[in-house]
Amino acid sequence: MLLPLLLILAAQSTPLPPPAANPTPSPKPADKLPPANALPYEDAEATAVLAPINALFASLAARDGAAIATSVLPDGRATGVAIKPDGSQTVRSLSWAEFAANLKPGPERYEERITDPAIEVDGDIAMVWAPYTFRIDGKVHHCGVDHFDLVRQGGAWKILNVTWSSRTTGCQ
């Protein structure tokens, strides 16, 4: 009985070693951890968070700009960063109304799919980060990463903002 108390006291009185002369460097981008919770989700909360994202993708597939309004909050934005093969970038940011107006009916079939979404929820805000591919008529057109900010209002999740990268090289 006395031994555990002595061990605790000894541990408290042991001086800490001096700081290392060469501290461990910060991780390089290649050493980053994978996105949080990048797992297939099967719980009700994740399903609810993904519902407006899936509805947005259905609106894109139907090429129905008016249907986008059911999935988003009007004050938000859609921002894309296009990365060209030479490494240059262009940034385009649109209101949801502008984004919807650019979606016109046509003969091509659009399909966007995300994989391995990382979903984080804190009360009535959520974030989804996931790689995606965008196909036109079944052929990969471009790919990148989608980042959605969502807000729950009146018990329903809505997309406030989406930001995505877009590249035509290195797509699967």
C-alpha positions as protocol buffer text, in pm:
chain_id: "A"
residue {
  index: 1
  type: MET
  ca { x: 0 y: 0 z: 0 }
}
residue {
  index: 2
  type: LEU
  ca { x: 287 y: 235 z: 73 }
}
residue {
  index: 3
  type: LEU
  ca { x: 472 y: 142 z: -247 }
}
residue {
  index: 4
  type: PRO
  ca { x: 212 y: 297 z: -487 }
}
residue {
  index: 5
  type: LEU
  ca { x: 221 y: 622 z: -288 }
}
residue {
  index: 6
  type: LEU
  ca { x: 602 y: 631 z: -301 }
}
residue {
  index: 7
  type: LEU
  ca { x: 599 y: 569 z: -677 }
}
residue {
  index: 8
  type: ILE
  ca { x: 356 y: 858 z: -728 }
}
residue {
  index: 9
  type: LEU
  ca { x: 569 y: 1092 z: -516 }
}
residue {
  index: 10
  type: ALA
  ca { x: 888 y: 984 z: -695 }
}
residue {
  index: 11
  type: ALA
  ca { x: 729 y: 1048 z: -1034 }
}
residue {
  index: 12
  type: GLN
  ca { x: 621 y: 1396 z: -927 }
}
residue {
  index: 13
  type: SER
  ca { x: 969 y: 1490 z: -810 }
}
residue {
  index: 14
  type: THR
  ca { x: 1158 y: 1361 z: -1116 }
}
residue {
  index: 15
  type: PRO
  ca { x: 1284 y: 1658 z: -1318 }
}
residue {
  index: 16
  type: LEU
  ca { x: 1185 y: 1676 z: -1683 }
}
residue {
  index: 17
  type: PRO
  ca { x: 1464 y: 1628 z: -1938 }
}
residue {
  index: 18
  type: PRO
  ca { x: 1584 y: 1945 z: -2111 }
}
residue {
  index: 19
  type: PRO
  ca { x: 1423 y: 2024 z: -2446 }
}
residue {
  index: 20
  type: ALA
  ca { x: 1584 y: 1855 z: -2741 }
}
residue {
  index: 21
  type: ALA
  ca { x: 1834 y: 2064 z: -2935 }
}
residue {
  index: 22
  type: ASN
  ca { x: 1666 y: 1961 z: -3259 }
}
residue {
  index: 23
  type: PRO
  ca { x: 1291 y: 1938 z: -3199 }
}
residue {
  index: 24
  type: THR
  ca { x: 1085 y: 1720 z: -3429 }
}
residue {
  index: 25
  type: PRO
  ca { x: 996 y: 1925 z: -3738 }
}
residue {
  index: 26
  type: SER
  ca { x: 638 y: 1991 z: -3836 }
}
residue {
  index: 27
  type: PRO
  ca { x: 501 y: 1731 z: -4075 }
}
residue {
  index: 28
  type: LYS
  ca { x: 547 y: 1798 z: -4445 }
}
residue {
  index: 29
  type: PRO
  ca { x: 234 y: 1792 z: -4661 }
}
residue {
  index: 30
  type: ALA
  ca { x: 310 y: 1433 z: -4763 }
}
residue {
  index: 31
  type: ASP
  ca { x: 318 y: 1337 z: -4393 }
}
residue {
  index: 32
  type: LYS
  ca { x: -29 y: 1475 z: -4318 }
}
residue {
  index: 33
  type: LEU
  ca { x: -285 y: 1256 z: -4150 }
}
residue {
  index: 34
  type: PRO
  ca { x: -580 y: 1145 z: -4361 }
}
residue {
  index: 35
  type: PRO
  ca { x: -901 y: 1348 z: -4330 }
}
residue {
  index: 36
  type: ALA
  ca { x: -1095 y: 1293 z: -4009 }
}
residue {
  index: 37
  type: ASN
  ca { x: -1342 y: 1006 z: -4014 }
}
residue {
  index: 38
  type: ALA
  ca { x: -1280 y: 913 z: -4377 }
}
residue {
  index: 39
  type: LEU
  ca { x: -1485 y: 599 z: -4333 }
}
residue {
  index: 40
  type: PRO
  ca { x: -1803 y: 467 z: -4486 }
}
residue {
  index: 41
  type: TYR
  ca { x: -2075 y: 607 z: -4262 }
}
residue {
  index: 42
  type: GLU
  ca { x: -2383 y: 412 z: -4182 }
}
residue {
  index: 43
  type: ASP
  ca { x: -2535 y: 614 z: -3899 }
}
residue {
  index: 44
  type: ALA
  ca { x: -2848 y: 827 z: -3919 }
}
residue {
  index: 45
  type: GLU
  ca { x: -2664 y: 1158 z: -3862 }
}
residue {
  index: 46
  type: ALA
  ca { x: -2424 y: 1099 z: -4152 }
}
residue {
  index: 47
  type: THR
  ca { x: -2712 y: 992 z: -4376 }
}
residue {
  index: 48
  type: ALA
  ca { x: -2897 y: 1313 z: -4287 }
}
residue {
  index: 49
  type: VAL
  ca { x: -2588 y: 1530 z: -4354 }
}
residue {
  index: 50
  type: LEU
  ca { x: -2530 y: 1363 z: -4692 }
}
residue {
  index: 51
  type: ALA
  ca { x: -2897 y: 1397 z: -4799 }
}
residue {
  index: 52
  type: PRO
  ca { x: -2875 y: 1756 z: -4934 }
}
residue {
  index: 53
  type: ILE
  ca { x: -2544 y: 1674 z: -5104 }
}
residue {
  index: 54
  type: ASN
  ca { x: -2702 y: 1376 z: -5279 }
}
residue {
  index: 55
  type: ALA
  ca { x: -3000 y: 1598 z: -5371 }
}
residue {
  index: 56
  type: LEU
  ca { x: -2760 y: 1857 z: -5519 }
}
residue {
  index: 57
  type: PHE
  ca { x: -2595 y: 1583 z: -5725 }
}
residue {
  index: 58
  type: ALA
  ca { x: -2940 y: 1466 z: -5841 }
}
residue {
  index: 59
  type: SER
  ca { x: -3017 y: 1825 z: -5949 }
}
residue {
  index: 60
  type: LEU
  ca { x: -2692 y: 1830 z: -6147 }
}
residue {
  index: 61
  type: ALA
  ca { x: -2774 y: 1495 z: -6309 }
}
residue {
  index: 62
  type: ALA
  ca { x: -3121 y: 1621 z: -6402 }
}
residue {
  index: 63
  type: ARG
  ca { x: -2967 y: 1951 z: -6514 }
}
residue {
  index: 64
  type: ASP
  ca { x: -3236 y: 2122 z: -6311 }
}
residue {
  index: 65
  type: GLY
  ca { x: -3113 y: 2456 z: -6175 }
}
residue {
  index: 66
  type: ALA
  ca { x: -3442 y: 2528 z: -5996 }
}
residue {
  index: 67
  type: ALA
  ca { x: -3412 y: 2206 z: -5794 }
}
residue {
  index: 68
  type: ILE
  ca { x: -3081 y: 2321 z: -5646 }
}
residue {
  index: 69
  type: ALA
  ca { x: -3268 y: 2570 z: -5424 }
}
residue {
  index: 70
  type: THR
  ca { x: -3418 y: 2283 z: -5223 }
}
residue {
  index: 71
  type: SER
  ca { x: -3071 y: 2171 z: -5105 }
}
residue {
  index: 72
  type: VAL
  ca { x: -2898 y: 2501 z: -5031 }
}
residue {
  index: 73
  type: LEU
  ca { x: -2922 y: 2815 z: -4819 }
}
residue {
  index: 74
  type: PRO
  ca { x: -2953 y: 3115 z: -5052 }
}
residue {
  index: 75
  type: ASP
  ca { x: -2684 y: 3320 z: -4874 }
}
residue {
  index: 76
  type: GLY
  ca { x: -2415 y: 3064 z: -4954 }
}
residue {
  index: 77
  type: ARG
  ca { x: -2174 y: 3029 z: -5242 }
}
residue {
  index: 78
  type: ALA
  ca { x: -2031 y: 2775 z: -5483 }
}
residue {
  index: 79
  type: THR
  ca { x: -1658 y: 2825 z: -5537 }
}
residue {
  index: 80
  type: GLY
  ca { x: -1439 y: 2625 z: -5770 }
}
residue {
  index: 81
  type: VAL
  ca { x: -1062 y: 2627 z: -5803 }
}
residue {
  index: 82
  type: ALA
  ca { x: -965 y: 2488 z: -6143 }
}
residue {
  index: 83
  type: ILE
  ca { x: -611 y: 2354 z: -6157 }
}
residue {
  index: 84
  type: LYS
  ca { x: -477 y: 2340 z: -6511 }
}
residue {
  index: 85
  type: PRO
  ca { x: -221 y: 2081 z: -6626 }
}
residue {
  index: 86
  type: ASP
  ca { x: 51 y: 2349 z: -6621 }
}
residue {
  index: 87
  type: GLY
  ca { x: -25 y: 2415 z: -6251 }
}
residue {
  index: 88
  type: SER
  ca { x: -194 y: 2752 z: -6299 }
}
residue {
  index: 89
  type: GLN
  ca { x: -524 y: 2808 z: -6123 }
}
residue {
  index: 90
  type: THR
  ca { x: -845 y: 3000 z: -6172 }
}
residue {
  index: 91
  type: VAL
  ca { x: -1096 y: 3068 z: -5896 }
}
residue {
  index: 92
  type: ARG
  ca { x: -1463 y: 3121 z: -5968 }
}
residue {
  index: 93
  type: SER
  ca { x: -1716 y: 3198 z: -5697 }
}
residue {
  index: 94
  type: LEU
  ca { x: -2089 y: 3217 z: -5763 }
}
residue {
  index: 95
  type: SER
  ca { x: -2398 y: 3275 z: -5556 }
}
residue {
  index: 96
  type: TRP
  ca { x: -2631 y: 2977 z: -5554 }
}
residue {
  index: 97
  type: ALA
  ca { x: -2865 y: 3167 z: -5789 }
}
residue {
  index: 98
  type: GLU
  ca { x: -2578 y: 3224 z: -6035 }
}
residue {
  index: 99
  type: PHE
  ca { x: -2467 y: 2861 z: -6004 }
}
residue {
  index: 100
  type: ALA
  ca { x: -2823 y: 2736 z: -6071 }
}
residue {
  index: 101
  type: ALA
  ca { x: -2862 y: 2972 z: -6368 }
}
residue {
  index: 102
  type: ASN
  ca { x: -2555 y: 2814 z: -6532 }
}
residue {
  index: 103
  type: LEU
  ca { x: -2715 y: 2469 z: -6523 }
}
residue {
  index: 104
  type: LYS
  ca { x: -2904 y: 2436 z: -6848 }
}
residue {
  index: 105
  type: PRO
  ca { x: -3086 y: 2138 z: -7000 }
}
residue {
  index: 106
  type: GLY
  ca { x: -2888 y: 1948 z: -7260 }
}
residue {
  index: 107
  type: PRO
  ca { x: -2833 y: 1606 z: -7410 }
}
residue {
  index: 108
  type: GLU
  ca { x: -2522 y: 1519 z: -7203 }
}
residue {
  index: 109
  type: ARG
  ca { x: -2564 y: 1312 z: -6888 }
}
residue {
  index: 110
  type: TYR
  ca { x: -2389 y: 1461 z: -6582 }
}
residue {
  index: 111
  type: GLU
  ca { x: -2285 y: 1251 z: -6284 }
}
residue {
  index: 112
  type: GLU
  ca { x: -2086 y: 1353 z: -5977 }
}
residue {
  index: 113
  type: ARG
  ca { x: -1987 y: 1103 z: -5710 }
}
residue {
  index: 114
  type: ILE
  ca { x: -1795 y: 1146 z: -5390 }
}
residue {
  index: 115
  type: THR
  ca { x: -1598 y: 869 z: -5220 }
}
residue {
  index: 116
  type: ASP
  ca { x: -1481 y: 817 z: -4862 }
}
residue {
  index: 117
  type: PRO
  ca { x: -1642 y: 1132 z: -4719 }
}
residue {
  index: 118
  type: ALA
  ca { x: -1500 y: 1276 z: -4398 }
}
residue {
  index: 119
  type: ILE
  ca { x: -1800 y: 1404 z: -4203 }
}
residue {
  index: 120
  type: GLU
  ca { x: -1776 y: 1624 z: -3895 }
}
residue {
  index: 121
  type: VAL
  ca { x: -2081 y: 1741 z: -3703 }
}
residue {
  index: 122
  type: ASP
  ca { x: -2102 y: 1982 z: -3411 }
}
residue {
  index: 123
  type: GLY
  ca { x: -2461 y: 2052 z: -3313 }
}
residue {
  index: 124
  type: ASP
  ca { x: -2625 y: 2224 z: -3607 }
}
residue {
  index: 125
  type: ILE
  ca { x: -2316 y: 2269 z: -3827 }
}
residue {
  index: 126
  type: ALA
  ca { x: -2144 y: 2004 z: -4035 }
}
residue {
  index: 127
  type: MET
  ca { x: -1857 y: 1968 z: -4278 }
}
residue {
  index: 128
  type: VAL
  ca { x: -1810 y: 1708 z: -4550 }
}
residue {
  index: 129
  type: TRP
  ca { x: -1476 y: 1668 z: -4729 }
}
residue {
  index: 130
  type: ALA
  ca { x: -1446 y: 1408 z: -5003 }
}
residue {
  index: 131
  type: PRO
  ca { x: -1270 y: 1326 z: -5328 }
}
residue {
  index: 132
  type: TYR
  ca { x: -1503 y: 1328 z: -5627 }
}
residue {
  index: 133
  type: THR
  ca { x: -1519 y: 1244 z: -5995 }
}
residue {
  index: 134
  type: PHE
  ca { x: -1742 y: 1424 z: -6243 }
}
residue {
  index: 135
  type: ARG
  ca { x: -1851 y: 1228 z: -6549 }
}
residue {
  index: 136
  type: ILE
  ca { x: -2019 y: 1339 z: -6867 }
}
residue {
  index: 137
  type: ASP
  ca { x: -2196 y: 1058 z: -7051 }
}
residue {
  index: 138
  type: GLY
  ca { x: -2013 y: 806 z: -6831 }
}
residue {
  index: 139
  type: LYS
  ca { x: -1664 y: 935 z: -6914 }
}
residue {
  index: 140
  type: VAL
  ca { x: -1451 y: 1106 z: -6648 }
}
residue {
  index: 141
  type: HIS
  ca { x: -1440 y: 1477 z: -6729 }
}
residue {
  index: 142
  type: HIS
  ca { x: -1260 y: 1603 z: -6418 }
}
residue {
  index: 143
  type: CYS
  ca { x: -1197 y: 1522 z: -6053 }
}
residue {
  index: 144
  type: GLY
  ca { x: -1090 y: 1687 z: -5730 }
}
residue {
  index: 145
  type: VAL
  ca { x: -1206 y: 1737 z: -5374 }
}
residue {
  index: 146
  type: ASP
  ca { x: -1540 y: 1875 z: -5256 }
}
residue {
  index: 147
  type: HIS
  ca { x: -1575 y: 2064 z: -4928 }
}
residue {
  index: 148
  type: PHE
  ca { x: -1930 y: 2128 z: -4809 }
}
residue {
  index: 149
  type: ASP
  ca { x: -2035 y: 2350 z: -4516 }
}
residue {
  index: 150
  type: LEU
  ca { x: -2382 y: 2262 z: -4394 }
}
residue {
  index: 151
  type: VAL
  ca { x: -2625 y: 2412 z: -4144 }
}
residue {
  index: 152
  type: ARG
  ca { x: -2924 y: 2241 z: -3985 }
}
residue {
  index: 153
  type: GLN
  ca { x: -3233 y: 2463 z: -3973 }
}
residue {
  index: 154
  type: GLY
  ca { x: -3573 y: 2344 z: -3859 }
}
residue {
  index: 155
  type: GLY
  ca { x: -3435 y: 1991 z: -3832 }
}
residue {
  index: 156
  type: ALA
  ca { x: -3319 y: 1977 z: -4196 }
}
residue {
  index: 157
  type: TRP
  ca { x: -2961 y: 1999 z: -4324 }
}
residue {
  index: 158
  type: LYS
  ca { x: -2891 y: 2253 z: -4600 }
}
residue {
  index: 159
  type: ILE
  ca { x: -2570 y: 2330 z: -4786 }
}
residue {
  index: 160
  type: LEU
  ca { x: -2442 y: 2677 z: -4709 }
}
residue {
  index: 161
  type: ASN
  ca { x: -2124 y: 2664 z: -4919 }
}
residue {
  index: 162
  type: VAL
  ca { x: -1942 y: 2424 z: -5142 }
}
residue {
  index: 163
  type: THR
  ca { x: -1580 y: 2469 z: -5245 }
}
residue {
  index: 164
  type: TRP
  ca { x: -1407 y: 2230 z: -5481 }
}
residue {
  index: 165
  type: SER
  ca { x: -1085 y: 2174 z: -5663 }
}
residue {
  index: 166
  type: SER
  ca { x: -1102 y: 2063 z: -6025 }
}
residue {
  index: 167
  type: ARG
  ca { x: -835 y: 1898 z: -6237 }
}
residue {
  index: 168
  type: THR
  ca { x: -838 y: 1698 z: -6559 }
}
residue {
  index: 169
  type: THR
  ca { x: -520 y: 1502 z: -6490 }
}
residue {
  index: 170
  type: GLY
  ca { x: -466 y: 1226 z: -6235 }
}
residue {
  index: 171
  type: CYS
  ca { x: -832 y: 1127 z: -6228 }
}
residue {
  index: 172
  type: GLN
  ca { x: -921 y: 760 z: -6185 }
}
